[in-house]
XYZ file of C-alpha atoms in Angstrom:
234
model
C -28.919 -18.011 -51.380
C -26.307 -17.269 -48.578
C -27.204 -15.923 -45.242
C -27.678 -12.150 -45.026
C -24.973 -10.773 -43.000
C -25.807 -7.469 -40.903
C -23.379 -4.785 -40.732
C -21.975 -4.550 -37.345
C -23.137 -1.359 -35.668
C -20.651 1.244 -35.345
C -20.926 1.378 -31.472
C -20.569 -1.774 -31.032
C -17.474 -2.166 -33.369
C -15.907 0.845 -31.319
C -16.702 -0.932 -28.034
C -14.885 -4.300 -29.609
C -11.876 -2.500 -30.503
C -11.499 -0.542 -27.091
C -11.835 -3.749 -25.437
C -9.163 -5.278 -27.571
C -6.848 -2.410 -27.053
C -7.347 -2.395 -23.462
C -6.719 -5.843 -23.001
C -3.450 -5.711 -25.010
C -2.442 -2.547 -22.821
C -3.086 -4.263 -19.497
C -1.404 -7.581 -20.516
C 1.582 -5.496 -21.517
C 1.699 -6.258 -25.130
C 1.308 -2.626 -25.845
C 3.634 -1.463 -22.846
C 3.444 2.029 -21.120
C 4.831 4.842 -23.294
C 4.416 2.972 -26.510
C 3.347 5.094 -29.427
C -0.138 4.205 -30.813
C 0.075 4.854 -34.748
C -3.277 4.339 -36.445
C -2.001 2.727 -39.723
C 0.037 -0.045 -37.770
C -3.054 -0.321 -35.199
C -5.641 -0.478 -38.077
C -3.432 -3.295 -39.679
C -2.833 -5.320 -36.468
C -6.879 -5.220 -35.453
C -8.042 -5.522 -39.118
C -10.495 -2.494 -38.597
C -10.738 0.586 -40.218
C -9.148 4.040 -38.979
C -12.651 5.691 -38.013
C -13.929 3.226 -35.415
C -9.955 2.976 -34.372
C -9.864 6.817 -33.756
C -13.012 6.675 -31.732
C -11.785 3.989 -29.626
C -8.498 5.841 -28.959
C -10.438 8.837 -27.980
C -12.324 6.877 -25.586
C -9.124 5.415 -24.135
C -7.884 8.769 -23.763
C -10.655 9.707 -21.645
C -10.339 6.687 -19.472
C -6.642 7.793 -18.963
C -5.045 4.689 -20.594
C -3.990 6.681 -23.579
C -2.590 10.176 -23.713
C -1.925 12.767 -26.611
C 1.676 14.232 -26.329
C 2.126 17.521 -28.135
C 4.348 17.173 -31.060
C 4.773 13.456 -30.465
C 1.455 11.877 -30.832
C -0.856 9.463 -29.108
C 0.802 6.725 -26.741
C 0.020 4.414 -23.826
C 0.288 6.433 -20.538
C 3.563 6.051 -18.973
C 4.225 4.993 -15.365
C 6.254 7.546 -13.010
C 6.761 7.670 -9.538
C 5.497 11.219 -9.533
C 2.222 10.315 -11.006
C 1.672 7.302 -8.580
C 2.147 9.826 -5.650
C -0.286 12.445 -6.943
C -2.896 9.770 -7.928
C -2.874 8.044 -4.473
C -2.812 11.362 -2.380
C -5.667 12.514 -4.800
C -7.503 9.384 -4.050
C -7.183 9.675 -0.452
C -8.845 13.037 -0.535
C -11.503 11.744 -3.033
C -12.627 8.723 -1.297
C -12.501 10.385 2.178
C -15.132 13.000 0.642
C -17.127 10.235 -0.933
C -17.575 8.548 2.450
C -18.428 11.740 4.255
C -21.276 12.538 1.574
C -22.629 8.723 2.100
C -21.905 8.384 5.840
C -25.562 9.247 7.256
C -27.029 7.481 4.444
C -25.237 4.200 4.454
C -28.089 1.586 4.617
C -28.550 -2.524 4.132
C -28.710 -2.195 0.386
C -25.103 -0.077 0.309
C -23.596 -2.602 2.758
C -24.840 -5.648 0.829
C -23.889 -4.144 -2.615
C -20.223 -3.618 -0.957
C -19.967 -6.939 0.101
C -21.288 -8.290 -3.108
C -18.843 -6.323 -4.970
C -15.919 -7.729 -2.579
C -17.144 -11.324 -3.206
C -16.989 -10.510 -7.133
C -13.489 -9.355 -6.717
C -12.470 -12.412 -4.642
C -13.936 -14.630 -7.138
C -11.860 -13.195 -9.932
C -8.592 -13.504 -7.676
C -9.484 -17.111 -7.220
C -9.969 -17.645 -11.000
C -6.547 -16.371 -11.690
C -8.083 -13.692 -13.793
C -5.901 -10.468 -13.412
C -7.845 -8.358 -15.809
C -11.059 -9.124 -14.421
C -9.537 -8.706 -10.708
C -8.288 -4.960 -11.733
C -12.120 -4.166 -13.067
C -13.697 -5.676 -10.089
C -11.399 -3.672 -7.777
C -12.333 -0.776 -9.554
C -16.071 -1.530 -9.343
C -15.558 -1.974 -5.436
C -14.007 1.212 -4.840
C -16.451 2.905 -7.352
C -19.430 2.227 -5.220
C -19.037 4.940 -2.672
C -18.588 7.579 -5.572
C -21.599 6.195 -7.215
C -23.713 6.364 -4.102
C -22.476 9.861 -3.388
C -24.563 11.300 -6.083
C -21.920 13.991 -6.522
C -21.400 14.342 -10.314
C -18.029 16.205 -10.284
C -16.780 13.791 -7.857
C -17.826 10.757 -10.016
C -16.183 12.499 -12.906
C -12.936 12.906 -11.056
C -12.872 9.147 -9.895
C -13.606 8.359 -13.640
C -10.674 10.378 -14.711
C -8.328 8.391 -12.239
C -9.638 4.694 -13.428
C -7.345 4.347 -16.291
C -4.101 5.140 -14.775
C -5.169 2.783 -11.887
C -5.589 -0.044 -14.387
C -2.157 0.473 -15.908
C -0.343 0.679 -12.577
C -2.404 -2.267 -10.883
C -1.813 -4.464 -14.234
C 1.992 -3.906 -14.229
C 2.261 -4.337 -10.340
C 0.609 -7.765 -10.612
C 2.641 -8.941 -13.510
C 5.857 -7.898 -11.582
C 4.870 -10.239 -8.356
C 3.400 -12.829 -10.400
C -0.044 -12.272 -9.007
C -3.478 -12.461 -10.310
C -5.032 -9.514 -8.499
C -4.601 -8.084 -4.963
C -4.581 -10.383 -1.895
C -7.753 -11.785 -0.943
C -7.945 -9.871 2.352
C -6.693 -6.783 1.123
C -10.104 -5.007 1.619
C -11.210 -6.590 5.098
C -10.380 -3.953 7.151
C -11.705 -1.232 4.687
C -15.142 -3.124 4.953
C -15.128 -3.301 8.517
C -14.496 0.339 8.815
C -17.101 1.252 6.190
C -19.896 -0.886 7.939
C -18.832 0.741 11.402
C -20.078 3.826 13.083
C -16.729 5.513 13.408
C -16.115 8.091 10.553
C -12.512 8.728 11.796
C -11.760 5.140 11.809
C -12.968 5.030 8.072
C -10.757 8.139 7.301
C -7.769 6.478 8.996
C -8.325 3.262 6.940
C -8.651 5.004 3.761
C -5.339 6.790 4.379
C -3.741 3.653 5.250
C -5.267 1.538 2.519
C -3.860 4.397 -0.065
C -0.411 4.386 1.641
C -0.084 0.741 1.236
C -1.096 0.786 -2.496
C 1.111 3.802 -3.266
C 4.365 2.393 -1.388
C 3.879 -1.266 -3.073
C 3.471 0.556 -6.627
C 6.255 3.015 -5.836
C 8.686 0.352 -4.958
C 7.829 -1.645 -8.164
C 8.318 1.334 -10.560
C 11.691 2.155 -8.733
C 12.846 -1.311 -9.641
C 11.994 -0.803 -13.348
C 14.074 1.919 -14.960
C 12.465 1.202 -18.355
C 9.120 2.388 -16.499
C 10.253 4.733 -14.001
C 13.800 5.195 -13.309
C 12.940 8.680 -12.578
C 10.035 10.975 -12.414
C 8.835 11.597 -16.126
C 7.638 14.710 -17.648
C 3.857 14.600 -17.538
C 2.038 14.166 -20.720
C -1.135 16.313 -21.436
C -4.115 14.236 -21.952
């Protein structure tokens, strides 16, 4: 008698589809702005449309995928206008997050921030671009987690998808597998220090550098951002 094969749990199947779609998007196999047609994706990934639809809903929540009225579902597009708005919002949010945790930073917080930076560096050294994007998100996400502020955490979660998309495109354009190894050294130094004003200045500078490099890349890619595009509703 042949071995009994258990049905893959629905949640596990959805997570598997999400992972495959996310990988295809971040690798550029499904480019920004590309339509996501359920029938075509169902055939491409050899899955039924039910869990595929659930996976798309999760990616919409993450910000990697958007729904456009009268047009359908597509990969989120890259625009200069969006980059400017996201990085300006990140500056405000991350400053506020550090303001919440500043008096409560302890050895555990510092050790975890250092650990996450080491994990990021390890993915950079391994040349794993996708993993470096996720570990950089985890690095910046610590202060939001430590804040205990649920609305703030929700706002951060809403930005993560677009940041993944921007970073992936930027890394591919420059032939890199993640950010520079020392890109967070001054950030960590300020986060471990005692001067909150210095931390605020570092956050502003860190975000400005990220915005400028991403914006410069987008302006050199007319197919992605030749001009600010009309914002889609997610």
